[in-house]
Short mmCIF file of C-alpha atoms in Angstrom, two decimals:
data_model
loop_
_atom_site.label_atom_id
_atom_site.label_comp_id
_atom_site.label_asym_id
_atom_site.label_seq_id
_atom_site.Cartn_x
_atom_site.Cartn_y
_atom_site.Cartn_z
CA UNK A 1 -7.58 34.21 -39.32
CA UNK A 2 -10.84 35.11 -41.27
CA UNK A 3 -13.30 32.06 -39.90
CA UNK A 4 -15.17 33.67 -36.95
CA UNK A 5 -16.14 30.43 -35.10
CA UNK A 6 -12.04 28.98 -35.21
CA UNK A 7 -11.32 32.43 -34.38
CA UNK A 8 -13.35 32.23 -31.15
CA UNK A 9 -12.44 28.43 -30.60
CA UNK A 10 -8.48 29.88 -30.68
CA UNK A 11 -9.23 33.02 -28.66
CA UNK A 12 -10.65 30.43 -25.84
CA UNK A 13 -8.31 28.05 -25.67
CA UNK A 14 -5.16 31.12 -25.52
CA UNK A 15 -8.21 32.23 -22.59
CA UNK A 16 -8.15 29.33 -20.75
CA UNK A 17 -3.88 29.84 -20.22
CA UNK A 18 -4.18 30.72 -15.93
CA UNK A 19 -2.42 34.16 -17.01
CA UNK A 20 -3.91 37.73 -18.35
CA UNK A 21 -3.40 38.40 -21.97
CA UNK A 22 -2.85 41.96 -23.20
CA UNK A 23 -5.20 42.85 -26.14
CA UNK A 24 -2.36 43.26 -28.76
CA UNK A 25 -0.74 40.14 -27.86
CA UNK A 26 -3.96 38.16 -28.53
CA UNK A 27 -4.70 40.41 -31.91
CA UNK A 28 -1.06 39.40 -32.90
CA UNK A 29 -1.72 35.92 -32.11
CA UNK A 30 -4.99 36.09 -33.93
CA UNK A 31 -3.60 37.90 -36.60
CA UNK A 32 -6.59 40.09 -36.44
CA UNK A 33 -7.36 43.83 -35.24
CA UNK A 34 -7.52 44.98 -31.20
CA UNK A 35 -10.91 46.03 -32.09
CA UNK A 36 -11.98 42.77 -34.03
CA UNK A 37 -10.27 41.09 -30.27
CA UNK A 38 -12.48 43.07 -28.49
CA UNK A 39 -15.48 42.08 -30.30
CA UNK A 40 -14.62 38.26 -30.02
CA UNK A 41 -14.55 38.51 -26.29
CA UNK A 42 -18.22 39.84 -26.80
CA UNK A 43 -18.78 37.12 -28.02
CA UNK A 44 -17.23 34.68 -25.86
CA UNK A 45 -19.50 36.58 -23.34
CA UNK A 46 -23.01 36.31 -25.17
CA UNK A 47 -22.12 32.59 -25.01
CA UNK A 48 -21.40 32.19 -21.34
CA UNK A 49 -17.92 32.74 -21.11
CA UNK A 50 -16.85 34.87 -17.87
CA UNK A 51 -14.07 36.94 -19.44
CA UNK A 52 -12.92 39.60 -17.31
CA UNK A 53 -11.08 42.57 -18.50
CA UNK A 54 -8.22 44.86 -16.46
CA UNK A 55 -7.78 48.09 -17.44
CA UNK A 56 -4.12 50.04 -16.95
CA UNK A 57 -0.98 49.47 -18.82
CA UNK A 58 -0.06 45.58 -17.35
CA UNK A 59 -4.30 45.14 -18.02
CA UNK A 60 -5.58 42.56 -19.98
CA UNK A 61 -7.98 39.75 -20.75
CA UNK A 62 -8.57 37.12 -18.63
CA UNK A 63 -11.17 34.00 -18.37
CA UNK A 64 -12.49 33.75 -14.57
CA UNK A 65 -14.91 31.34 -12.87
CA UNK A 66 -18.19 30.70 -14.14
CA UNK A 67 -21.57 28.39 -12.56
CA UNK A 68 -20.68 25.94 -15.50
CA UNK A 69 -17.45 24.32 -16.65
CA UNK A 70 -16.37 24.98 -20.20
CA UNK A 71 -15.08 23.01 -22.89
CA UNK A 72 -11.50 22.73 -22.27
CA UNK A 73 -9.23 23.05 -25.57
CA UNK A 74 -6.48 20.47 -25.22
CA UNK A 75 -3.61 20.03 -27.71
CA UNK A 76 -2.09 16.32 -27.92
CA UNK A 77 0.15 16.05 -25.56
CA UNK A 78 -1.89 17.64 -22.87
CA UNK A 79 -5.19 14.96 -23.87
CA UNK A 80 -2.93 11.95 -23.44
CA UNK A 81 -1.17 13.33 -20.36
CA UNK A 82 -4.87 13.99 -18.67
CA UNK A 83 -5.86 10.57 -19.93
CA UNK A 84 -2.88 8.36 -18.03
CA UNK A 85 -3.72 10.39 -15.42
CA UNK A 86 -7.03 9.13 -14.93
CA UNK A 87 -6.52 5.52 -16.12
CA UNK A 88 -3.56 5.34 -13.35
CA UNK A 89 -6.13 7.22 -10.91
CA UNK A 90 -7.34 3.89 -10.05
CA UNK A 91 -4.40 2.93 -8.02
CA UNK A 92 -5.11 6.17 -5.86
CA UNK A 93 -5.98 6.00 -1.96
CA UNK A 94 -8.60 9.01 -2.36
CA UNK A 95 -11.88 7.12 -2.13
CA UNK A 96 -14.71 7.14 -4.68
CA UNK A 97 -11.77 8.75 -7.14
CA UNK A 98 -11.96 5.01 -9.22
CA UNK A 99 -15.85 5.77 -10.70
CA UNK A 100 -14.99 9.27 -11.15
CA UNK A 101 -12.29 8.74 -12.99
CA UNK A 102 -13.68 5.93 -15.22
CA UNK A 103 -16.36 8.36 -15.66
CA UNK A 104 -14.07 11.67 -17.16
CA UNK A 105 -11.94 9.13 -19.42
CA UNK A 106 -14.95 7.54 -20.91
CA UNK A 107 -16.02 11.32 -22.02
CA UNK A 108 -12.34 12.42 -22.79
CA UNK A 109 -11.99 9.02 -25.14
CA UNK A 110 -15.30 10.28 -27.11
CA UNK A 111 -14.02 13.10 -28.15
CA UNK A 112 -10.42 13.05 -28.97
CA UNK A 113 -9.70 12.75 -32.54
CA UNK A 114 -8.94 9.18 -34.46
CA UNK A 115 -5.40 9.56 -33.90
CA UNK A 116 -5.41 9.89 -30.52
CA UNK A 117 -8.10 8.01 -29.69
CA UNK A 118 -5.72 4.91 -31.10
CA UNK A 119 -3.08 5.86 -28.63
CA UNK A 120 -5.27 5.79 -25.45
CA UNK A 121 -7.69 3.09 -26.33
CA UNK A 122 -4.40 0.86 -26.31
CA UNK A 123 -3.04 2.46 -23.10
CA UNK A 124 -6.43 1.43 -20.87
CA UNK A 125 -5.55 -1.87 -22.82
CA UNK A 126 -2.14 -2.54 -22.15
CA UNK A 127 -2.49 -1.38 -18.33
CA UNK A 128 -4.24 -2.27 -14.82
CA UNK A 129 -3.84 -0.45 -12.09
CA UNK A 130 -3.02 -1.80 -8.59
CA UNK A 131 -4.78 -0.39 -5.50
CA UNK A 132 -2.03 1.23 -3.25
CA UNK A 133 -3.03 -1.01 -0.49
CA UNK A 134 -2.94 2.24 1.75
CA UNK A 135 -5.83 3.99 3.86
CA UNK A 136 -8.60 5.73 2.06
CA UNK A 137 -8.72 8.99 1.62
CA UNK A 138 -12.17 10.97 1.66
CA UNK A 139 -11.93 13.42 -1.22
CA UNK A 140 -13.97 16.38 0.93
CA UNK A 141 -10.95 16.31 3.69
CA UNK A 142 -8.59 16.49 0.67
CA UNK A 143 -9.89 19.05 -0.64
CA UNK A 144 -10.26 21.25 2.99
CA UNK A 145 -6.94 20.28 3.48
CA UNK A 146 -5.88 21.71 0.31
CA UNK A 147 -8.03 24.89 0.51
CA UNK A 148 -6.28 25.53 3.79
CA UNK A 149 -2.93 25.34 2.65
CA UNK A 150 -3.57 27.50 -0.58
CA UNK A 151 -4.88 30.19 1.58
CA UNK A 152 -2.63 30.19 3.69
CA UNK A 153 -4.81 29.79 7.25
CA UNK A 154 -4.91 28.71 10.03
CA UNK A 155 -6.74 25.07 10.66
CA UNK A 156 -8.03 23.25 13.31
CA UNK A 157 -8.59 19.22 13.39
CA UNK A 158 -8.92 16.25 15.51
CA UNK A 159 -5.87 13.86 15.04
CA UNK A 160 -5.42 10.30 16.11
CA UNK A 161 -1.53 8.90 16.78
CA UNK A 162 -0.39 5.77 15.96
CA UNK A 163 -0.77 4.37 19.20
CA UNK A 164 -4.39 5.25 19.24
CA UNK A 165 -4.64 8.28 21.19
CA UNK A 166 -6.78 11.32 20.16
CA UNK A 167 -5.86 14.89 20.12
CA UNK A 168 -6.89 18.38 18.91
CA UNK A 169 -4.40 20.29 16.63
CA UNK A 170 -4.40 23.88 15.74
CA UNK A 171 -2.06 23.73 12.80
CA UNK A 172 -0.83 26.15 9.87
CA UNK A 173 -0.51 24.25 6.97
CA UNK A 174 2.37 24.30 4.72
CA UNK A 175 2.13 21.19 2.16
CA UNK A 176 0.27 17.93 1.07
CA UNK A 177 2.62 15.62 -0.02
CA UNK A 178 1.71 12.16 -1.13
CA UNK A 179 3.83 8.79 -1.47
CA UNK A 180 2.10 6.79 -3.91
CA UNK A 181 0.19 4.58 -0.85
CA UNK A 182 -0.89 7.44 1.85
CA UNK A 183 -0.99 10.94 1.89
CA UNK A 184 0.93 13.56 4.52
CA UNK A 185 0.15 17.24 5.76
CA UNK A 186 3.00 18.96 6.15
CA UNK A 187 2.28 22.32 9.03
CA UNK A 188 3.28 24.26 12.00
CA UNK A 189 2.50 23.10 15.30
CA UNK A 190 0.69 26.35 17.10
CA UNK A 191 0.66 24.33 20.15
CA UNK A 192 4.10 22.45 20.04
CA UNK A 193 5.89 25.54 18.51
CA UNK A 194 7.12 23.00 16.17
CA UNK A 195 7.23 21.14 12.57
CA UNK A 196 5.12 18.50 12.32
CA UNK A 197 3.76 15.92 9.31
CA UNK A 198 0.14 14.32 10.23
CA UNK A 199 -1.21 11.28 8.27
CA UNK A 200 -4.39 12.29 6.67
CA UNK A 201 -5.89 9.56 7.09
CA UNK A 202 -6.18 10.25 10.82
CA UNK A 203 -7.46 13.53 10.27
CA UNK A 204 -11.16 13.95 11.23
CA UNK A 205 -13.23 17.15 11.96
CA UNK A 206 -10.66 19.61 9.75
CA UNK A 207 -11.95 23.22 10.33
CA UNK A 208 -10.25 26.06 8.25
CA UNK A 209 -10.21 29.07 11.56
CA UNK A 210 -10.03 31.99 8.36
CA UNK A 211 -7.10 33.03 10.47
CA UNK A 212 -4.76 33.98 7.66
CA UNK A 213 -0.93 32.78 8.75
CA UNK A 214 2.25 34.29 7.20
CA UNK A 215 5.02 31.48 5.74
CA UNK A 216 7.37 29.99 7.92
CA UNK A 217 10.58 28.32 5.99
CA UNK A 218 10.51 24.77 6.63
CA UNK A 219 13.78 23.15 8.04
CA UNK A 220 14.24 20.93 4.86
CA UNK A 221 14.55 21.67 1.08
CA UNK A 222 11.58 20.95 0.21
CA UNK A 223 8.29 19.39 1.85
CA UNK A 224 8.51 16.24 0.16
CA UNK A 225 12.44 16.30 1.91
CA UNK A 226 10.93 17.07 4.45
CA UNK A 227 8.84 14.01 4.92
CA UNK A 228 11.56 11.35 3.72
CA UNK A 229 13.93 12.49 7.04
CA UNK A 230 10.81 12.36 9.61
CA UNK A 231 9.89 8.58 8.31
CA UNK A 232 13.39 7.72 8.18
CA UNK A 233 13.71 8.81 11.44
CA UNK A 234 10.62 7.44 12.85
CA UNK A 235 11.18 3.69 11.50
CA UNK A 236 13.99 3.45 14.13
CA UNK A 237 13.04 -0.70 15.36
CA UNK A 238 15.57 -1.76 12.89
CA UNK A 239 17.88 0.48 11.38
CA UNK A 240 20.29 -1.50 8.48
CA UNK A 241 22.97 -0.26 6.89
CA UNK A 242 23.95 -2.40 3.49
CA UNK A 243 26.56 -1.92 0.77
CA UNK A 244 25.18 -2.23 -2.70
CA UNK A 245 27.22 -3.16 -6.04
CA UNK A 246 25.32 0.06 -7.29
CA UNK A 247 25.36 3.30 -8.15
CA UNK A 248 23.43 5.37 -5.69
CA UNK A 249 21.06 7.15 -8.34
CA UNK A 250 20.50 3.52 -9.58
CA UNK A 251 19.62 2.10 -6.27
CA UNK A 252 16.86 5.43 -5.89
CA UNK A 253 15.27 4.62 -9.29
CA UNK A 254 14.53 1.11 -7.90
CA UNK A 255 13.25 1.89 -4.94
CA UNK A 256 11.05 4.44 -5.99
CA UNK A 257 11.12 7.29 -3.63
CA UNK A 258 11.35 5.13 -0.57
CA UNK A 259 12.67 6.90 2.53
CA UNK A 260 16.20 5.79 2.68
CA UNK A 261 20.00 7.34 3.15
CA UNK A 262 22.05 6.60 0.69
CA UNK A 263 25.97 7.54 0.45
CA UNK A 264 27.83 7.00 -2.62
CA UNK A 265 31.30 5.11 -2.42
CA UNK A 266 32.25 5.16 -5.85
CA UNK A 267 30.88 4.97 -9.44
CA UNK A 268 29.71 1.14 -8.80
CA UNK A 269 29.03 1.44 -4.89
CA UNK A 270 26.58 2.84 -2.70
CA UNK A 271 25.99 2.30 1.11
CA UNK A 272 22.48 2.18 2.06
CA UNK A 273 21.02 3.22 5.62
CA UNK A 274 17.20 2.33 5.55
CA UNK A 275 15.02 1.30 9.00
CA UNK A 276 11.54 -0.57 9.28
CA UNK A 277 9.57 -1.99 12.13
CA UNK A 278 10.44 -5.28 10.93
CA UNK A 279 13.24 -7.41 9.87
CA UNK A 280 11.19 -9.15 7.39
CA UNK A 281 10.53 -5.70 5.68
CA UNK A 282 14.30 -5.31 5.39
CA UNK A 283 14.91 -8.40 4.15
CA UNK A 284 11.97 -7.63 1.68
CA UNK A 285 13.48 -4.71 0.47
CA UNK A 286 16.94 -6.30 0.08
CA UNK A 287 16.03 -9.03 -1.75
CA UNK A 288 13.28 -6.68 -4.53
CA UNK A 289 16.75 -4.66 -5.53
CA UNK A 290 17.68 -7.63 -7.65
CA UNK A 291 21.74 -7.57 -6.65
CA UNK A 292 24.22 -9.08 -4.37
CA UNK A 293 24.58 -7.15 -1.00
CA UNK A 294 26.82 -6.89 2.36
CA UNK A 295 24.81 -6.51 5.28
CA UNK A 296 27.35 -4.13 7.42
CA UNK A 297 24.88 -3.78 10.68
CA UNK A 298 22.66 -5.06 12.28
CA UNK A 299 23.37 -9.02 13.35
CA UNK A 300 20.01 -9.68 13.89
CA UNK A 301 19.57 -8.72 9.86
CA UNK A 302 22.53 -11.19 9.39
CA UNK A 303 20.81 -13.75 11.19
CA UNK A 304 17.48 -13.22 9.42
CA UNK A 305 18.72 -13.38 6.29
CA UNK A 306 20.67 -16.99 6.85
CA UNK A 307 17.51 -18.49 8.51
CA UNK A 308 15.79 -17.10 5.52
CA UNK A 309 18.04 -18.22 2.89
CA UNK A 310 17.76 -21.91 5.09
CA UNK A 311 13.95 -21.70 4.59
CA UNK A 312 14.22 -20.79 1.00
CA UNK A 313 16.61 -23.86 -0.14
CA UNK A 314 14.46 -26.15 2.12
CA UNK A 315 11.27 -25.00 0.11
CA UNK A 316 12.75 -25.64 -3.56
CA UNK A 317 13.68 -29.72 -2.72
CA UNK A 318 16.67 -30.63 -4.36
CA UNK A 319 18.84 -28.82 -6.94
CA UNK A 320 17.56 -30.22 -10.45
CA UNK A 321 20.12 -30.98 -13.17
CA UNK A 322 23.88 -32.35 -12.95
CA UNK A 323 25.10 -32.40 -9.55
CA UNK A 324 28.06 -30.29 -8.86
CA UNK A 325 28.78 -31.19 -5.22
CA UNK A 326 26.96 -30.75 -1.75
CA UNK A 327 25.10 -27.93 -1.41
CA UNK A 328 26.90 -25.73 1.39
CA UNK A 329 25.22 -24.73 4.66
CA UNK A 330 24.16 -21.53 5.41
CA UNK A 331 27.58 -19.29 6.01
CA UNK A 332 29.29 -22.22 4.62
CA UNK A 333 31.57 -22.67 1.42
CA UNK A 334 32.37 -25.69 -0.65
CA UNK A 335 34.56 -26.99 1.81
CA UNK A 336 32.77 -25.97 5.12
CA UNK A 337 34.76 -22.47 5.44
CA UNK A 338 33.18 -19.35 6.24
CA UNK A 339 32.64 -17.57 3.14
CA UNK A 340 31.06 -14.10 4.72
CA UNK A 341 33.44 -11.39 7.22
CA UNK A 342 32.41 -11.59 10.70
CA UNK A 343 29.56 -9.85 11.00
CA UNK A 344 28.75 -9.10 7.34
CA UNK A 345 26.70 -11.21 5.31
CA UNK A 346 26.81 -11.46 1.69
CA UNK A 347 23.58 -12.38 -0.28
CA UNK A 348 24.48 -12.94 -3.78
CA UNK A 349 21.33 -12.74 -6.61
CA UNK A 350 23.41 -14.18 -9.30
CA UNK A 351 26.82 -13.79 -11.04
CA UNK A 352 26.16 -10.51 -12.70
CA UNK A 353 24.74 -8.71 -10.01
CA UNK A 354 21.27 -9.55 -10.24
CA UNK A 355 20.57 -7.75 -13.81
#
């Protein structure tokens, strides 16, 4: 590579990989000289760029931190990756993020090349986001948060519960992990001697203590894990338990990540354990899978469901079209029977399972 300035434009953009590059990797990737590298990264320095050199035999080149952000070097798939991300950052719970983000697309559009501009331009098109519907989040607290959990340290904060009452914590934090409509901190418990996960949108007054805190394994795979079990456990009002005509990797891609057990029975059958604070949210999130169920436990589900099937044919008036015989009562067949097992009621969505 004998042109100077896409020299230096490739040099950066290998720079800007978070990782240190040996001089004779980047000359062999250049396809020029050590010496004619180490002259380049002059270069790059005359200009403003903060490249940092190790010495020793795992040394290398590396670009660090500077006062001013530099032109990042994207290739295609990483431009329309950072551009859903933004467009879809409108949905988020993190306040203020909507302008910002409107605001780093706008400039990311202007300078991507025709054929990807094409791409993206007909993404922002073709989608809207929808607001989460969840808390807001204030960015600074995020980002404290965050700080704290990369150090790790030690971090202090007021916290309100659910019911209201406030508290101070003296936490070591461990994750953020966020659902798609609020957003958890995952830490140790100094004072409880204990795992906890704290909504952060009842976090206020979040001090990092510089108190730097070893890691602790966390009782659960993985953070995210981790938080599914404690809301399982906490939504304990109701707790259903349902048998699906459904595979149980099926019935997960539905839901989307929502914190519920499921056991498979065979290839076509899953059992589903899920609780809420309300029987209307079960019924809710029943009726969204889009297939027949069996409602195994609990009666007052049963009973929820028949009152609400009641309401439902007593909103749509009369069936429409060629009559094909009374319609049956709730729990009732053609002839009056009881179609459903005691205590299990069966909601069909349509003949082929609701697809």
């Amino acid at each position: 590579m004998t042109d100077t300035p896409a020299r230096l434009l490739k040099l950066l953009s290998l720079l800007q990989t978070p990782r240190e590059w040996p001089g004779s990797e980047l000359a062999e990737r250049l396809g020029v000289s050590a010496r004619t590298v180490r002259r380049d990264v002059e270069r790059l320095r005359e200009l403003g760029y903060p490249v940092q050199a190790s010495l020793g035999a795992v040394g290398g080149y590396r670009l660090a931190a500077g006062k001013a952000m530099p032109p990042l070097l994207l290739d295609d798939e990483e431009a329309v990756a950072i551009a859903v991300g933004l467009r879809t950052a409108a949905g988020s719970a993190i306040s203020g993020i909507e302008e910002a983000s409107v605001r780093a697309l706008a400039k990311l559009v202007q300078v991507l090349p025709t054929r990807l501009r094409h791409r993206v331009t007909a993404l922002n098109a073709a989608t809207v986001p929808l607001p989460g519907g969840g808390p807001a989040i204030d960015p600074e607290l995020l980002a404290a948060l965050a700080g704290a959990v990369a150090g790790p340290q030690r971090l202090r904060f007021a916290y309100r519960a659910a019911d209201g009452a406030e508290s101070r914590r003296q936490v070591e934090p461990h994750r953020l992990v966020a659902t798609g409509h609020r957003w958890y901190l995952v830490a140790f418990d100094n004072d409880r001697d204990d795992w906890r996960i704290f909504r952060v949108d009842r976090i206020t007054a979040a001090q990092p203590t510089g108190v730097r805190c070893p890691p602790r394994e966390l009782p659960a795979p993985d953070a995210a894990a981790y938080v599914a079990g404690k809301l399982r456990e906490r939504a304990r009002t109701y707790r259903a338990v349902v048998v699906l005509p459904l595979s149980a990797a099926e019935v997960a891609r539905r839901l989307g990540g929502a914190p519920v057990e499921l056991e498979e029975l065979d290839e076509r059958r899953c059992r589903l354990r899920s609780g809420a604070d309300t029987l209307e949210w079960l019924a809710f999130r029943l009726l969204t899978l889009g297939c027949d169920f069996e409602v195994e436990e609990p009666a007052e589900l049963v009973s929820h469901l028949r009152e609400l099937g009641g309401r439902i044919t007593r909103a749509t008036g009369p069936a429409i079209g060629p009559a094909t015989g009374p319609v049956a009562g709730p729990g009732e067949g053609p002839e009056g029977g009881e179609i459903h097992r005691p205590g299990v009621a069966r909601c069909p969505a349509g003949s082929d399972g609701g697809r």
